[in-house]
């Protein structure tokens, strides 16, 4: 890569955010309602006793969970693993993104007593501030389970992470290739980050692709495309 290409690539996020702001697709989510409150998350940890190699070796999809709440620290860690900012200067995140256009949004559906000290509701993660905004109060885990073709693990999990996409953030630069390839590749990166982070935290999760799109959109209350629903709970018996 020559110097000019490198410079263009490094400056891409800045141009992307200016362009997106101009055409109205900035990093705002497309929520129907206004936030009801803010939760400041504890800072994420950058180390653990579980090696990346071990996490890769033992990772499995987990569909049975202990009837135990998650801690706010664990929720913070999961949100950070999904989309946390790891380079404040350019806004780069834990998962790669085509041209740093960041088309994905993270929502957390918290069941009643699902997280210590966090009321049941639907929360939206703001990576830059590392906060959760409460966008809906109440326990929506049963409704979400019905929307996911009655998959029980959705109803059983302490939380469900819902990943949605705003395709236009990527397609305005890459056209149709952004829609049919890049955004979907990105959600795979985020899903794997969440899987590996779960192993390190003693949690279990499974990525869910089988759901009624319109029902999930209605539950979350967004005009964005849901790509994954990821139930997360304390793994029964722990990891080897
Ligand atoms: C795109 C995609 C969609 C999936 N959808 C579902 C789903 O709707 N329900 C489910 O229980 N598992 C779902 N899975 C998880 C797979 O069943 C699981 O990854 C596979 O059985 C391999 O097991 P492992 O993840 O433990 O290696 C999905 C996985 C992927 C990659």
Tab-separated table of C-alpha atoms and ligand atoms in Angstrom:
chain	number	residue	atom	x	y	z
A	1	UNK	CA	0.000	0.000	0.000
A	2	UNK	CA	1.546	3.327	-0.987
A	3	UNK	CA	1.462	6.380	1.256
A	4	UNK	CA	-1.445	8.076	-0.531
A	5	UNK	CA	-3.634	4.964	-0.246
A	6	UNK	CA	-2.774	4.616	3.419
A	7	UNK	CA	-3.699	8.247	4.074
A	8	UNK	CA	-7.004	7.828	2.209
A	9	UNK	CA	-7.799	4.766	4.271
A	10	UNK	CA	-6.928	6.426	7.576
A	11	UNK	CA	-9.021	9.488	6.725
A	12	UNK	CA	-11.943	7.350	5.552
A	13	UNK	CA	-13.785	7.337	8.907
A	14	UNK	CA	-13.720	11.139	9.112
A	15	UNK	CA	-15.018	11.513	5.541
A	16	UNK	CA	-17.549	8.771	6.185
A	17	UNK	CA	-19.033	10.505	9.208
A	18	UNK	CA	-19.198	13.887	7.443
A	19	UNK	CA	-20.830	12.298	4.362
A	20	UNK	CA	-23.287	10.301	6.439
A	21	UNK	CA	-24.215	13.317	8.531
A	22	UNK	CA	-24.869	15.290	5.334
A	23	UNK	CA	-27.205	12.674	3.898
A	24	UNK	CA	-28.887	12.003	7.234
A	25	UNK	CA	-27.482	8.545	8.036
A	26	UNK	CA	-24.989	9.549	10.761
A	27	UNK	CA	-24.339	7.323	13.714
A	28	UNK	CA	-27.792	7.986	15.171
A	29	UNK	CA	-29.955	4.909	15.471
A	30	UNK	CA	-33.406	4.876	13.857
A	31	UNK	CA	-35.401	4.487	16.983
A	32	UNK	CA	-39.025	5.297	17.155
A	33	UNK	CA	-38.975	6.564	20.761
A	34	UNK	CA	-36.793	8.893	22.852
A	35	UNK	CA	-34.501	7.423	25.553
A	36	UNK	CA	-36.073	7.037	28.999
A	37	UNK	CA	-32.795	7.030	30.923
A	38	UNK	CA	-29.045	6.439	30.795
A	39	UNK	CA	-26.910	3.766	32.451
A	40	UNK	CA	-23.185	4.456	32.661
A	41	UNK	CA	-21.409	1.131	32.230
A	42	UNK	CA	-18.328	0.234	34.233
A	43	UNK	CA	-15.159	0.365	32.109
A	44	UNK	CA	-14.320	-2.879	30.291
A	45	UNK	CA	-11.371	-5.056	31.306
A	46	UNK	CA	-8.581	-5.649	28.845
A	47	UNK	CA	-7.240	-8.885	30.322
A	48	UNK	CA	-8.412	-12.196	31.757
A	49	UNK	CA	-7.177	-15.629	32.758
A	50	UNK	CA	-8.681	-17.257	29.638
A	51	UNK	CA	-6.442	-17.253	26.580
A	52	UNK	CA	-7.866	-16.487	23.145
A	53	UNK	CA	-6.675	-19.948	22.029
A	54	UNK	CA	-8.572	-21.649	24.841
A	55	UNK	CA	-11.731	-19.646	24.083
A	56	UNK	CA	-11.507	-20.622	20.394
A	57	UNK	CA	-10.997	-24.270	21.308
A	58	UNK	CA	-13.901	-24.676	23.737
A	59	UNK	CA	-16.463	-22.224	22.279
A	60	UNK	CA	-19.846	-23.822	21.558
A	61	UNK	CA	-23.364	-22.535	21.067
A	62	UNK	CA	-25.061	-22.734	24.465
A	63	UNK	CA	-28.836	-23.052	24.803
A	64	UNK	CA	-29.204	-23.879	28.505
A	65	UNK	CA	-28.470	-21.378	31.246
A	66	UNK	CA	-28.389	-21.205	35.030
A	67	UNK	CA	-31.276	-19.275	36.549
A	68	UNK	CA	-28.833	-16.565	37.681
A	69	UNK	CA	-28.505	-12.876	36.828
A	70	UNK	CA	-25.586	-11.372	34.932
A	71	UNK	CA	-23.626	-8.535	36.515
A	72	UNK	CA	-23.443	-5.032	35.040
A	73	UNK	CA	-19.690	-5.627	34.564
A	74	UNK	CA	-20.484	-8.633	32.350
A	75	UNK	CA	-23.008	-6.643	30.316
A	76	UNK	CA	-20.427	-3.877	29.925
A	77	UNK	CA	-17.820	-6.393	28.750
A	78	UNK	CA	-20.212	-7.946	26.204
A	79	UNK	CA	-21.236	-4.569	24.782
A	80	UNK	CA	-17.584	-3.578	24.502
A	81	UNK	CA	-16.658	-6.897	22.836
A	82	UNK	CA	-19.471	-6.324	20.323
A	83	UNK	CA	-18.800	-2.711	19.308
A	84	UNK	CA	-16.552	-1.015	21.865
A	85	UNK	CA	-14.268	1.788	20.710
A	86	UNK	CA	-10.624	0.709	20.838
A	87	UNK	CA	-9.077	3.714	19.068
A	88	UNK	CA	-10.532	7.003	20.277
A	89	UNK	CA	-8.706	9.042	17.640
A	90	UNK	CA	-10.408	7.428	14.653
A	91	UNK	CA	-13.295	5.708	16.423
A	92	UNK	CA	-12.180	2.218	15.369
A	93	UNK	CA	-13.919	-0.624	17.209
A	94	UNK	CA	-13.363	-4.177	18.465
A	95	UNK	CA	-14.855	-5.579	15.232
A	96	UNK	CA	-13.711	-4.562	11.738
A	97	UNK	CA	-16.019	-2.570	9.471
A	98	UNK	CA	-15.802	-1.929	5.712
A	99	UNK	CA	-14.354	1.583	5.353
A	100	UNK	CA	-15.078	2.107	9.058
A	101	UNK	CA	-18.722	2.858	8.166
A	102	UNK	CA	-20.091	0.982	11.236
A	103	UNK	CA	-23.598	0.016	10.072
A	104	UNK	CA	-24.493	-2.073	13.160
A	105	UNK	CA	-26.438	-1.126	16.292
A	106	UNK	CA	-26.534	-3.123	19.527
A	107	UNK	CA	-29.673	-3.513	21.659
A	108	UNK	CA	-29.900	-5.456	24.909
A	109	UNK	CA	-33.205	-6.960	25.965
A	110	UNK	CA	-32.987	-7.478	29.736
A	111	UNK	CA	-35.343	-9.975	31.353
A	112	UNK	CA	-36.830	-9.355	34.803
A	113	UNK	CA	-34.009	-10.053	37.319
A	114	UNK	CA	-31.725	-10.781	34.360
A	115	UNK	CA	-29.003	-8.317	35.375
A	116	UNK	CA	-28.099	-7.291	38.946
A	117	UNK	CA	-29.170	-3.717	39.522
A	118	UNK	CA	-30.548	-3.182	36.000
A	119	UNK	CA	-34.331	-2.969	35.590
A	120	UNK	CA	-35.942	-5.111	32.888
A	121	UNK	CA	-36.209	-3.282	29.593
A	122	UNK	CA	-34.672	-2.714	26.184
A	123	UNK	CA	-31.409	-0.803	26.114
A	124	UNK	CA	-29.397	0.693	23.264
A	125	UNK	CA	-25.591	0.676	23.462
A	126	UNK	CA	-23.740	3.892	22.616
A	127	UNK	CA	-20.131	2.814	21.877
A	128	UNK	CA	-18.589	6.279	22.035
A	129	UNK	CA	-19.908	7.027	25.520
A	130	UNK	CA	-19.962	3.362	26.649
A	131	UNK	CA	-23.449	3.849	28.063
A	132	UNK	CA	-26.794	2.121	27.711
A	133	UNK	CA	-29.867	4.184	26.978
A	134	UNK	CA	-33.107	2.705	28.216
A	135	UNK	CA	-35.494	2.849	25.274
A	136	UNK	CA	-38.363	0.640	26.565
A	137	UNK	CA	-39.262	-0.451	30.096
A	138	UNK	CA	-40.627	-3.935	30.788
A	139	UNK	CA	-39.741	-7.575	30.182
A	140	UNK	CA	-39.904	-8.317	26.437
A	141	UNK	CA	-38.101	-11.677	26.558
A	142	UNK	CA	-41.271	-13.786	26.022
A	143	UNK	CA	-42.361	-11.651	23.065
A	144	UNK	CA	-38.877	-11.918	21.621
A	145	UNK	CA	-39.001	-15.711	22.042
A	146	UNK	CA	-42.283	-15.864	20.066
A	147	UNK	CA	-40.709	-13.681	17.366
A	148	UNK	CA	-37.813	-16.186	17.258
A	149	UNK	CA	-40.134	-19.076	16.364
A	150	UNK	CA	-40.568	-20.075	20.036
A	151	UNK	CA	-36.887	-20.936	20.553
A	152	UNK	CA	-36.931	-21.472	24.337
A	153	UNK	CA	-33.379	-20.284	24.972
A	154	UNK	CA	-34.456	-16.772	23.966
A	155	UNK	CA	-37.066	-16.756	26.740
A	156	UNK	CA	-34.742	-18.429	29.274
A	157	UNK	CA	-31.680	-16.201	28.815
A	158	UNK	CA	-30.907	-13.397	31.254
A	159	UNK	CA	-30.384	-11.037	28.318
A	160	UNK	CA	-30.735	-11.109	24.548
A	161	UNK	CA	-28.387	-9.029	22.437
A	162	UNK	CA	-30.112	-7.890	19.246
A	163	UNK	CA	-27.888	-6.661	16.436
A	164	UNK	CA	-29.513	-4.506	13.779
A	165	UNK	CA	-28.155	-2.868	10.635
A	166	UNK	CA	-28.568	0.512	8.997
A	167	UNK	CA	-27.437	-0.546	5.535
A	168	UNK	CA	-27.258	2.981	4.123
A	169	UNK	CA	-24.222	3.787	6.257
A	170	UNK	CA	-22.293	1.279	4.115
A	171	UNK	CA	-24.183	1.303	0.789
A	172	UNK	CA	-23.733	5.031	0.194
A	173	UNK	CA	-20.057	4.211	-0.270
A	174	UNK	CA	-20.038	0.652	-1.566
A	175	UNK	CA	-23.426	0.378	-3.291
A	176	UNK	CA	-25.206	-2.992	-3.426
A	177	UNK	CA	-22.026	-4.849	-2.426
A	178	UNK	CA	-22.412	-3.224	0.991
A	179	UNK	CA	-25.914	-4.692	1.379
A	180	UNK	CA	-25.340	-8.205	0.044
A	181	UNK	CA	-21.871	-8.727	1.504
A	182	UNK	CA	-20.132	-6.244	3.801
A	183	UNK	CA	-22.814	-5.608	6.441
A	184	UNK	CA	-23.501	-9.337	6.791
A	185	UNK	CA	-19.809	-10.139	7.064
A	186	UNK	CA	-19.549	-7.569	9.840
A	187	UNK	CA	-22.324	-9.049	11.938
A	188	UNK	CA	-20.411	-12.358	11.811
A	189	UNK	CA	-17.348	-10.650	13.283
A	190	UNK	CA	-19.433	-9.172	16.078
A	191	UNK	CA	-21.136	-12.500	16.772
A	192	UNK	CA	-17.785	-14.258	17.147
A	193	UNK	CA	-16.498	-11.520	19.461
A	194	UNK	CA	-19.538	-12.094	21.681
A	195	UNK	CA	-19.061	-15.889	21.632
A	196	UNK	CA	-15.409	-15.606	22.695
A	197	UNK	CA	-16.108	-12.965	25.317
A	198	UNK	CA	-18.807	-15.241	26.764
A	199	UNK	CA	-16.289	-18.073	27.208
A	200	UNK	CA	-13.941	-15.747	29.055
A	201	UNK	CA	-16.767	-14.601	31.372
A	202	UNK	CA	-18.174	-18.087	32.107
A	203	UNK	CA	-21.292	-17.241	30.102
A	204	UNK	CA	-22.944	-19.053	27.203
A	205	UNK	CA	-24.683	-17.741	24.095
A	206	UNK	CA	-26.012	-18.796	20.716
A	207	UNK	CA	-26.499	-16.705	17.604
A	208	UNK	CA	-30.055	-16.849	16.274
A	209	UNK	CA	-30.846	-16.136	12.651
A	210	UNK	CA	-34.345	-17.675	12.557
A	211	UNK	CA	-36.894	-15.013	13.489
A	212	UNK	CA	-39.682	-12.891	12.054
A	213	UNK	CA	-37.923	-9.676	11.053
A	214	UNK	CA	-40.958	-7.420	11.358
A	215	UNK	CA	-41.858	-8.740	14.814
A	216	UNK	CA	-38.316	-8.217	16.146
A	217	UNK	CA	-38.282	-4.689	14.688
A	218	UNK	CA	-41.579	-3.929	16.385
A	219	UNK	CA	-40.413	-5.255	19.766
A	220	UNK	CA	-37.198	-3.229	19.714
A	221	UNK	CA	-39.030	-0.240	18.235
A	222	UNK	CA	-36.616	0.571	15.417
A	223	UNK	CA	-36.663	1.077	11.688
A	224	UNK	CA	-33.466	-0.974	11.295
A	225	UNK	CA	-32.924	-4.510	10.000
A	226	UNK	CA	-32.401	-7.115	12.746
A	227	UNK	CA	-29.638	-9.574	11.782
A	228	UNK	CA	-28.940	-11.555	14.953
A	229	UNK	CA	-30.680	-12.216	18.247
A	230	UNK	CA	-28.140	-13.589	20.769
A	231	UNK	CA	-29.444	-15.007	24.048
A	232	UNK	CA	-26.803	-14.916	26.804
A	233	UNK	CA	-26.871	-16.518	30.246
A	234	UNK	CA	-24.612	-18.082	32.857
A	235	UNK	CA	-23.396	-21.355	31.320
A	236	UNK	CA	-24.610	-24.442	33.161
A	237	UNK	CA	-21.610	-26.295	34.582
A	238	UNK	CA	-19.147	-23.619	33.361
A	239	UNK	CA	-16.565	-24.036	30.583
A	240	UNK	CA	-13.860	-26.721	30.636
B	1	LIG	C1	-26.155	-17.573	10.591
B	1	LIG	C2	-26.463	-18.507	11.740
B	1	LIG	C3	-27.777	-18.672	12.152
B	1	LIG	C4	-28.056	-19.490	13.248
B	1	LIG	N1	-29.352	-19.575	13.689
B	1	LIG	C5	-29.632	-20.320	14.777
B	1	LIG	C6	-30.959	-20.346	15.299
B	1	LIG	O1	-31.873	-19.720	14.785
B	1	LIG	N2	-31.166	-21.090	16.418
B	1	LIG	C7	-30.168	-21.799	17.033
B	1	LIG	O2	-30.447	-22.452	18.053
B	1	LIG	N3	-28.902	-21.801	16.549
B	1	LIG	C8	-28.614	-21.061	15.450
B	1	LIG	N4	-27.319	-21.004	14.983
B	1	LIG	C9	-26.236	-21.725	15.700
B	1	LIG	C10	-25.836	-23.008	14.979
B	1	LIG	O3	-26.866	-23.961	15.107
B	1	LIG	C11	-24.519	-23.541	15.568
B	1	LIG	O4	-23.500	-22.586	15.363
B	1	LIG	C12	-24.114	-24.871	14.925
B	1	LIG	O5	-24.989	-25.900	15.330
B	1	LIG	C13	-22.675	-25.275	15.274
B	1	LIG	O6	-22.530	-25.401	16.692
B	1	LIG	P1	-21.452	-24.557	17.520
B	1	LIG	O7	-21.804	-23.103	17.370
B	1	LIG	O8	-21.620	-25.030	18.929
B	1	LIG	O9	-20.115	-24.846	16.961
B	1	LIG	C14	-27.019	-20.205	13.909
B	1	LIG	C15	-25.692	-20.038	13.457
B	1	LIG	C16	-25.414	-19.191	12.405
B	1	LIG	C17	-23.968	-18.992	11.986
